[in-house]
PDB file of C-alpha atoms in Angstrom:
ATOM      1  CA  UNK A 143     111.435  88.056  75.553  1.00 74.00           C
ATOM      2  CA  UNK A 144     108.010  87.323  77.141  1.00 82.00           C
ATOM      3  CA  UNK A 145     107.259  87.118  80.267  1.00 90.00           C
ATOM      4  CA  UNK A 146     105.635  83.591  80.322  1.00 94.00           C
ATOM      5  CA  UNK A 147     106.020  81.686  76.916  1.00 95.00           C
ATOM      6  CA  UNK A 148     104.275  78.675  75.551  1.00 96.00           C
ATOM      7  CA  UNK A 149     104.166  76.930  72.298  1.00 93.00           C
ATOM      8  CA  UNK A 150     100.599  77.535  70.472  1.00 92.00           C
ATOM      9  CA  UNK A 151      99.751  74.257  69.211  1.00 93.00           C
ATOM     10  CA  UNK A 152      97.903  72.697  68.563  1.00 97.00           C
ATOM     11  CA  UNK A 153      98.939  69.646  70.358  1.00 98.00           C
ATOM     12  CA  UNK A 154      97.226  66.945  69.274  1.00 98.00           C
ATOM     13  CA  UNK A 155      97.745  63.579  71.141  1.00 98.00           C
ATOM     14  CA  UNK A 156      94.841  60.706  70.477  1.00 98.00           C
ATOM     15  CA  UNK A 157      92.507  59.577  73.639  1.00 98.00           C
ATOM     16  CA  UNK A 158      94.470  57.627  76.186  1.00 98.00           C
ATOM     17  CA  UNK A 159      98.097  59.238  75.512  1.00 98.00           C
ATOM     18  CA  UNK A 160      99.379  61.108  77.598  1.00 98.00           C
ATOM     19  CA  UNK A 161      99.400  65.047  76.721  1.00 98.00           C
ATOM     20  CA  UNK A 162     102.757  66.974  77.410  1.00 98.00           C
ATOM     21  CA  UNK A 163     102.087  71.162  78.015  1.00 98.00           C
ATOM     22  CA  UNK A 164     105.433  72.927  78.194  1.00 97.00           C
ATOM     23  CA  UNK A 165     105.844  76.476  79.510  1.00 97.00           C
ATOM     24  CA  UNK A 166     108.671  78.757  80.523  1.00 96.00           C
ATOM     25  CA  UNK A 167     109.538  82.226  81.968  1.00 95.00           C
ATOM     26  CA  UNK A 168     111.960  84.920  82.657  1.00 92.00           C
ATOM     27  CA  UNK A 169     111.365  86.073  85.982  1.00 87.00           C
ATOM     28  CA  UNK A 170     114.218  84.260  88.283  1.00 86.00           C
ATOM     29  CA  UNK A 171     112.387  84.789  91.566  1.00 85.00           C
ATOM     30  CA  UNK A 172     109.292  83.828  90.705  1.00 86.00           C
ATOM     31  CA  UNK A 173     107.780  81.488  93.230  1.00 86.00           C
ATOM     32  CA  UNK A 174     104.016  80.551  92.245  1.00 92.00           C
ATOM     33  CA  UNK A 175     102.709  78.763  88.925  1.00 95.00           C
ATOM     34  CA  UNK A 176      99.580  78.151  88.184  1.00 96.00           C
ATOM     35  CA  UNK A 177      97.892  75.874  84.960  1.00 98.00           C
ATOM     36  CA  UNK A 178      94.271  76.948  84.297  1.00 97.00           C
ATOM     37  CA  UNK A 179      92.172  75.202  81.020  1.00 98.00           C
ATOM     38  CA  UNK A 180      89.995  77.635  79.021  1.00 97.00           C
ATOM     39  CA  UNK A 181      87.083  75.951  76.892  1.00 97.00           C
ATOM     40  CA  UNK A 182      86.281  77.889  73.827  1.00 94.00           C
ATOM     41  CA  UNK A 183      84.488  80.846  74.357  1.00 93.00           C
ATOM     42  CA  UNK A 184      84.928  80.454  78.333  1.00 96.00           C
ATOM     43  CA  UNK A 185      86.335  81.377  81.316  1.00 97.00           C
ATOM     44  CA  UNK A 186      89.897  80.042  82.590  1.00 97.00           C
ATOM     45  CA  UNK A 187      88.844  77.072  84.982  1.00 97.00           C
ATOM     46  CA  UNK A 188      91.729  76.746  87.832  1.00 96.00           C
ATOM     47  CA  UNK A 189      93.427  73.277  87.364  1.00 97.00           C
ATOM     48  CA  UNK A 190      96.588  73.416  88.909  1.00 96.00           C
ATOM     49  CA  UNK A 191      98.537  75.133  91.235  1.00 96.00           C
ATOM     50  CA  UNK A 192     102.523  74.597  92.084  1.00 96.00           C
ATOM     51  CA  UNK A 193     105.009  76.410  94.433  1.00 93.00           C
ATOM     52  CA  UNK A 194     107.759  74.013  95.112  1.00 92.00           C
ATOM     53  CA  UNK A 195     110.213  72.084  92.687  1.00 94.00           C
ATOM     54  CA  UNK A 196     108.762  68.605  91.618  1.00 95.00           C
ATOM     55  CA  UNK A 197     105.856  66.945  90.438  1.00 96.00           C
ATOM     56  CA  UNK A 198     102.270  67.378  91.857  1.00 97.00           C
ATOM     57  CA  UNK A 199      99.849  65.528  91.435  1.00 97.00           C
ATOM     58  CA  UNK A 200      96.048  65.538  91.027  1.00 97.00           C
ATOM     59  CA  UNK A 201      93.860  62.697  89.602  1.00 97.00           C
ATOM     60  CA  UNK A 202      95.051  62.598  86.176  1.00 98.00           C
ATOM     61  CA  UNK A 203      96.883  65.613  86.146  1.00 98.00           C
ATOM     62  CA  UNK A 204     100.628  66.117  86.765  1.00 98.00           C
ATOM     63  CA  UNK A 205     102.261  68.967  87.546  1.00 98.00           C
ATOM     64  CA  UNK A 206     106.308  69.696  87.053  1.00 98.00           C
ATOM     65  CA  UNK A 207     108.337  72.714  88.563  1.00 96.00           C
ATOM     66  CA  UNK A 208     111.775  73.096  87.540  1.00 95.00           C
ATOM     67  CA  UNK A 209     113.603  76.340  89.122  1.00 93.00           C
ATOM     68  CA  UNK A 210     116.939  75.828  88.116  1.00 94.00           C
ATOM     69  CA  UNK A 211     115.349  75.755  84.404  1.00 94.00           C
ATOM     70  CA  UNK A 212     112.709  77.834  84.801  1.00 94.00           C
ATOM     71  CA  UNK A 213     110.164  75.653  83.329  1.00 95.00           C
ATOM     72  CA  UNK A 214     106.709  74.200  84.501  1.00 97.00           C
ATOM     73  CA  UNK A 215     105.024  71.765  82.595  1.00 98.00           C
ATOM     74  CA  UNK A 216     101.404  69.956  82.536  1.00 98.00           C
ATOM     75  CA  UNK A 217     100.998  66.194  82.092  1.00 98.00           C
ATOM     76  CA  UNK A 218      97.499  64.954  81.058  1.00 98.00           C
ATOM     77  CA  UNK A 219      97.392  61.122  81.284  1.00 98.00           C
ATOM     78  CA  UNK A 220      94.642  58.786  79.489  1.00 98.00           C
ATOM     79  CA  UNK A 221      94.066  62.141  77.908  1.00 98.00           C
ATOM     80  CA  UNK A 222      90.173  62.469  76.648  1.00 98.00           C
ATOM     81  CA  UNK A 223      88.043  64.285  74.417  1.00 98.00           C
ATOM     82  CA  UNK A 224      86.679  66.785  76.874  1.00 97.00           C
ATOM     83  CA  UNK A 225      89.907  67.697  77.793  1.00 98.00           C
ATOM     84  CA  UNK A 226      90.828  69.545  74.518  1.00 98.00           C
ATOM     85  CA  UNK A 227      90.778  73.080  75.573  1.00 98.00           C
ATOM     86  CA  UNK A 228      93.265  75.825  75.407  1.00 97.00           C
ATOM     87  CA  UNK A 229      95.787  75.661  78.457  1.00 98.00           C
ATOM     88  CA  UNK A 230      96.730  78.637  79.917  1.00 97.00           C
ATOM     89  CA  UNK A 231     100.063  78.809  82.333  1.00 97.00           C
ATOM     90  CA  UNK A 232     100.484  81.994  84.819  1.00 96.00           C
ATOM     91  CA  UNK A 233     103.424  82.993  87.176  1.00 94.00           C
ATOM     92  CA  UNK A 234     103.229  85.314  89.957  1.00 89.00           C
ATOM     93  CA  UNK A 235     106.075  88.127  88.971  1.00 80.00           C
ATOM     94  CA  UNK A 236     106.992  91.083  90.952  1.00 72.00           C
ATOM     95  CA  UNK A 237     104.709  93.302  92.761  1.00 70.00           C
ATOM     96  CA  UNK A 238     102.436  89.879  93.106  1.00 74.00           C
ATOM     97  CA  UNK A 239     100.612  89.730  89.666  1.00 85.00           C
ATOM     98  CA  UNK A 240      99.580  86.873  87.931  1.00 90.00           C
ATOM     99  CA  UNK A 241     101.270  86.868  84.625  1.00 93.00           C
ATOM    100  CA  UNK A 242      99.548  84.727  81.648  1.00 94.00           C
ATOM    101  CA  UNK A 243     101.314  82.900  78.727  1.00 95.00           C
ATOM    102  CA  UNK A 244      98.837  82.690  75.632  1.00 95.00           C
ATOM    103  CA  UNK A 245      98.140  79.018  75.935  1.00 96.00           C
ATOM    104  CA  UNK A 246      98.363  75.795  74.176  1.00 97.00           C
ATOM    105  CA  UNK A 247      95.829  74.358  72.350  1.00 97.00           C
ATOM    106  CA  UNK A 248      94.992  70.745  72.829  1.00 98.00           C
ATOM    107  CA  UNK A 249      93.176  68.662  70.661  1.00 98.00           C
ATOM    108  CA  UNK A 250      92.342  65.083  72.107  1.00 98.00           C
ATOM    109  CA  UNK A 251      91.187  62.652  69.059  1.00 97.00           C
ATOM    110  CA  UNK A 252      88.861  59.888  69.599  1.00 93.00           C
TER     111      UNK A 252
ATOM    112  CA  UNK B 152      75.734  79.055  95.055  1.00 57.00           C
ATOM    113  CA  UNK B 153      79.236  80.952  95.618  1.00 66.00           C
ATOM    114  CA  UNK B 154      80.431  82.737  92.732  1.00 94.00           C
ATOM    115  CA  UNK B 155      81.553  85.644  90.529  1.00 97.00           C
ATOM    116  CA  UNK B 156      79.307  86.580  87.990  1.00 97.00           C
ATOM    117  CA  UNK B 157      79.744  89.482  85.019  1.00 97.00           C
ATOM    118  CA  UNK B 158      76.699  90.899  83.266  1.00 92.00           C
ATOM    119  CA  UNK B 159      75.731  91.114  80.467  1.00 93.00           C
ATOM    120  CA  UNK B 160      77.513  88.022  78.825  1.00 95.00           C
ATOM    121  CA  UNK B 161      77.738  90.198  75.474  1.00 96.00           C
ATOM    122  CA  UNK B 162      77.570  93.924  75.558  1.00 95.00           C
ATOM    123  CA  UNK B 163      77.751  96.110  71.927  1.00 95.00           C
ATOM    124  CA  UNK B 164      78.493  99.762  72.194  1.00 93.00           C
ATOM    125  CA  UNK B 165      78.839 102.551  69.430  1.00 93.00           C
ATOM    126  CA  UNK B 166      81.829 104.328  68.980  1.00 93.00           C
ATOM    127  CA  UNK B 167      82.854 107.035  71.711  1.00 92.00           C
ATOM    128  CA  UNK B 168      80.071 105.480  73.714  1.00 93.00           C
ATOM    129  CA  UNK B 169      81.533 104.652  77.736  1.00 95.00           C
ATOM    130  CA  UNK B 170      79.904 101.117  79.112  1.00 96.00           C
ATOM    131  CA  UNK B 171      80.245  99.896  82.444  1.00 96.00           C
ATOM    132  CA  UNK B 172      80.619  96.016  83.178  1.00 97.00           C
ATOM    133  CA  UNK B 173      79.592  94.528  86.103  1.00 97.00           C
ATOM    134  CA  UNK B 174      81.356  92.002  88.641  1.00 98.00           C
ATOM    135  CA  UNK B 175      79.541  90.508  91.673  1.00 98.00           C
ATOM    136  CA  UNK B 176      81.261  87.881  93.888  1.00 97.00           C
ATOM    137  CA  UNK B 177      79.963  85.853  97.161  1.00 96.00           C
ATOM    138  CA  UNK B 178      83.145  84.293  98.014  1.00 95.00           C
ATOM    139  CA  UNK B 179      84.114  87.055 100.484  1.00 95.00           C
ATOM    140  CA  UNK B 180      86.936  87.397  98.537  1.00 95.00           C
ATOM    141  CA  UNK B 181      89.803  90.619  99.256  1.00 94.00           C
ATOM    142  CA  UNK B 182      91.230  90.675  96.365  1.00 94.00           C
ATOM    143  CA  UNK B 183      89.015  91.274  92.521  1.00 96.00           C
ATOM    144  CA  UNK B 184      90.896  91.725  89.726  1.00 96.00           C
ATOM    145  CA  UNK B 185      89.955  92.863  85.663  1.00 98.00           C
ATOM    146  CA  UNK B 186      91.741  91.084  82.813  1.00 97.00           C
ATOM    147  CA  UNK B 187      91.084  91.251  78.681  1.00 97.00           C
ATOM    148  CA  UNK B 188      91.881  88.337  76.423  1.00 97.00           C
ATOM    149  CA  UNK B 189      92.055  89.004  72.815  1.00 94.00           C
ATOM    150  CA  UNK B 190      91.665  86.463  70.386  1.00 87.00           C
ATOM    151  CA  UNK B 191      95.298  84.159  70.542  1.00 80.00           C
ATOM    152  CA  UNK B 192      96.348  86.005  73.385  1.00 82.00           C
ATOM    153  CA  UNK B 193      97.014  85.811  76.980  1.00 87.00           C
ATOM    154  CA  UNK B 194      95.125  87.610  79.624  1.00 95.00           C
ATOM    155  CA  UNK B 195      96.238  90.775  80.251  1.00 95.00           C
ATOM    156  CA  UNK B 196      95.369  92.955  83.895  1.00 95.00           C
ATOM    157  CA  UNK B 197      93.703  96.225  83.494  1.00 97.00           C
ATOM    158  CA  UNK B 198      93.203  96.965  86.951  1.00 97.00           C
ATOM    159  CA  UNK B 199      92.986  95.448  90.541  1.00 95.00           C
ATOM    160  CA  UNK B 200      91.828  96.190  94.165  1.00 95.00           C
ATOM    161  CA  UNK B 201      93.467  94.245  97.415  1.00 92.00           C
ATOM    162  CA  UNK B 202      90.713  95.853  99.425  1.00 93.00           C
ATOM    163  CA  UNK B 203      87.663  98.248  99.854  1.00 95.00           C
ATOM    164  CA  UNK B 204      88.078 102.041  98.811  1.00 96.00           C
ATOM    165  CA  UNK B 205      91.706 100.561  96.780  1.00 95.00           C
ATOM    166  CA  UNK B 206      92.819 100.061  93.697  1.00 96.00           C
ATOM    167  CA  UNK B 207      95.931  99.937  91.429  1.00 95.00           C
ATOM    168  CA  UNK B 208      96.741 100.404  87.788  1.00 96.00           C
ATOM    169  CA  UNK B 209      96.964  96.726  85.604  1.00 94.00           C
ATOM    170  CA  UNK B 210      99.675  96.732  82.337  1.00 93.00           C
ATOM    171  CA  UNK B 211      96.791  98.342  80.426  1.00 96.00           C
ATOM    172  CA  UNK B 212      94.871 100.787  82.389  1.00 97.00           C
ATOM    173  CA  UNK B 213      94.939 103.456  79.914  1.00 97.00           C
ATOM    174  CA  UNK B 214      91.270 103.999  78.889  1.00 97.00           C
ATOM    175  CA  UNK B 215      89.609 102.043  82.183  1.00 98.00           C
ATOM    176  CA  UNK B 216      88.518 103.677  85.231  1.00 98.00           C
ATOM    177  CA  UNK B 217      87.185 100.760  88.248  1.00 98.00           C
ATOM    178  CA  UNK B 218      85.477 101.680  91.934  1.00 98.00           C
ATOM    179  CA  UNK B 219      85.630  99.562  94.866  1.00 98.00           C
ATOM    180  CA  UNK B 220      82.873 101.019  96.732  1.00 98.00           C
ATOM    181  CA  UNK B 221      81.434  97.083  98.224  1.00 97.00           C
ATOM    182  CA  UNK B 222      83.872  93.675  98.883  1.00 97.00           C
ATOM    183  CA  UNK B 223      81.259  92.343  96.847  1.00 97.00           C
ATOM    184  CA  UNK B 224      81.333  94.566  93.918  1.00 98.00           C
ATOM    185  CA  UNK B 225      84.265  95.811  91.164  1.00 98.00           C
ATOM    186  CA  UNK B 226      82.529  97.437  88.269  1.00 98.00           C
ATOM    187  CA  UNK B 227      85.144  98.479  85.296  1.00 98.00           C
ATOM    188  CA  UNK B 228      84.301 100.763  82.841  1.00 98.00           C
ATOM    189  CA  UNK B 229      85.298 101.248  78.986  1.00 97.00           C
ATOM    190  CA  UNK B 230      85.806 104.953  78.418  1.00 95.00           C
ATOM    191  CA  UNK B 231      85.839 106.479  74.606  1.00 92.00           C
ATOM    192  CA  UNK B 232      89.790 107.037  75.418  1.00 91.00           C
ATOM    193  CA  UNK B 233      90.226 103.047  74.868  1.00 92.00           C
ATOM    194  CA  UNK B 234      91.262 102.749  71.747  1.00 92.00           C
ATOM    195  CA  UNK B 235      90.712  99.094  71.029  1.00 93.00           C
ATOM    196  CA  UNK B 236      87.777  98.266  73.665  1.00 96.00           C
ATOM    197  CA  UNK B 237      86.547  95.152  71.234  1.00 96.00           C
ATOM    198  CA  UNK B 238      87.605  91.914  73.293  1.00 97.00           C
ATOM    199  CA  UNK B 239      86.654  89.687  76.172  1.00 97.00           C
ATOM    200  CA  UNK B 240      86.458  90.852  79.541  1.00 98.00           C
ATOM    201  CA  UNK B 241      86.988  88.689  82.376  1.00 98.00           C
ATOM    202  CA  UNK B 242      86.923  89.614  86.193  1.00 98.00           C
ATOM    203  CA  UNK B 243      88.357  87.335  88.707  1.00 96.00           C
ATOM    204  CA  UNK B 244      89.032  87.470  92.870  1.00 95.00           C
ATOM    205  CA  UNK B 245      91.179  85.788  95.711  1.00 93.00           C
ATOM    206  CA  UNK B 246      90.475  84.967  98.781  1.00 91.00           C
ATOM    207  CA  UNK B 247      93.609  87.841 100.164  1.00 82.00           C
ATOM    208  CA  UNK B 248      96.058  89.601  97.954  1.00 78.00           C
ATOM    209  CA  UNK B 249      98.889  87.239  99.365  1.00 77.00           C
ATOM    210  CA  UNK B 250      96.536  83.973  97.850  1.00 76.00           C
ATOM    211  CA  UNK B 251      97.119  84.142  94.490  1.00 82.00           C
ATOM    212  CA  UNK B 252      94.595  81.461  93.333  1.00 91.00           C
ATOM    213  CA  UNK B 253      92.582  83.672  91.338  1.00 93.00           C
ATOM    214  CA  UNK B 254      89.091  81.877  90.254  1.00 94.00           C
ATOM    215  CA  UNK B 255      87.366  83.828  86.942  1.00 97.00           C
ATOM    216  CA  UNK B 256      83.608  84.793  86.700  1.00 98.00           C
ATOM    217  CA  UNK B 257      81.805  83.763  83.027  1.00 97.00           C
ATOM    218  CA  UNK B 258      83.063  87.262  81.537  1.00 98.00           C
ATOM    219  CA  UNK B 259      81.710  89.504  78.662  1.00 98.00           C
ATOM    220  CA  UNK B 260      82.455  89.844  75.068  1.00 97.00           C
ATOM    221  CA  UNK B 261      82.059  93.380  74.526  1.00 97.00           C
ATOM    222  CA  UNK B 262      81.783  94.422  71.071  1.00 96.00           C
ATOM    223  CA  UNK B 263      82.657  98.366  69.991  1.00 95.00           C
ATOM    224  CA  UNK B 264      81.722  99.518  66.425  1.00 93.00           C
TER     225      UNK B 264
END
């Protein structure tokens, strides 16, 4: 089982929807999540960050922590163009390293 | 402008050649960190350094060697022992190693053939 898992896509959603990103991991006791968007032949950019169970919130980004289920997801709302990048979610494991998942691939359609 | 920046942005090397890539950051950052991404994968750490003069072994050290001689400065180096050195390098830093917002420089496609 990996680490951090999330489905590959693509996602595609059209502009203005509202873009789901999913991801889950093994690691019980981990405490820190983090959602970072990677353009094509960039760097990861640092979107989100999330420590505590719930939603967070940030302009048009959501962000969902659930312990119990070990899930964290990523909402996108009125979801544009120049947000289709890959999506990358990391979890801070044991011995305090970040720990990737591949990413999802979103594809916004005008 | 505070930053991390890599050099070169693309880098091609021969065969059982070594190459050294270079990370700068301003940020007064603590902590620096190396990563690879290969294509459809995550990023995975090679090495990292919580302070000057320290460093620690990543998943995939086998084949790197880094220095931490400056705050500012964590250099990594491809040795001929890596057998697939052909990806994307990418070199990151937080503010302390207990702040684990990491913030990436630009990277560098290195290229081995």
């Amino acid at each position: 089982q990996k680490e951090v898992e999330q489905n590959s896509g693509p996602l595609s959603v059209p502009e203005g929807a509202i873009a789901s990103l999913n991801c889950t991991y093994s690691d019980r006791v981990s405490q820190s999540f983090f959602w970072y968007r990677q353009y094509s032949g960039k760097s990861p950019e640092l979107i989100m960050s999330i420590y505590s169970n719930g939603d967070k919130e940030d302009g048009r980004f959501t962000a969902q922590l659930n312990k119990a289920s070990q899930y964290v997801s990523l909402l996108i709302r009125d979801s544009q163009p120049s947000d289709s990048a890959t999506y990358l979610c990391a979890v801070i494991r044991y011995g305090n390293k970040l720990v990737f998942g591949a990413g999802t691939i979103l594809r916004v359609k005008s | 402008d505070g930053g991390i920046t890599q050099s070169p942005k693309y880098l091609f090397r021969k065969e059982g050649q070594n190459v050294t890539l270079s990370c700068e950051q301003n940020l007064n950052h603590d902590a620096m960190y190396w990563y690879r991404q290969d294509p459809g994968q995550g990023l995975r750490l090679i090495y990292y350094s919580q302070i000057v003069n320290d460093f620690q072994k990543g998943d995939i050290a086998e084949g790197y060697s880094v220095s931490r001689e400056k705050k500012e400065s964590f250099p990594l180096t491809v040795t001929s022992a890596q057998k697939n050195p052909t990806a994307f390098y990418l070199c990151a830093s937080s503010r302390d190693p207990g702040n684990y917002e990491q913030y990436f420089g630009p990277g560098t496609r290195l290229t081995v053939t």
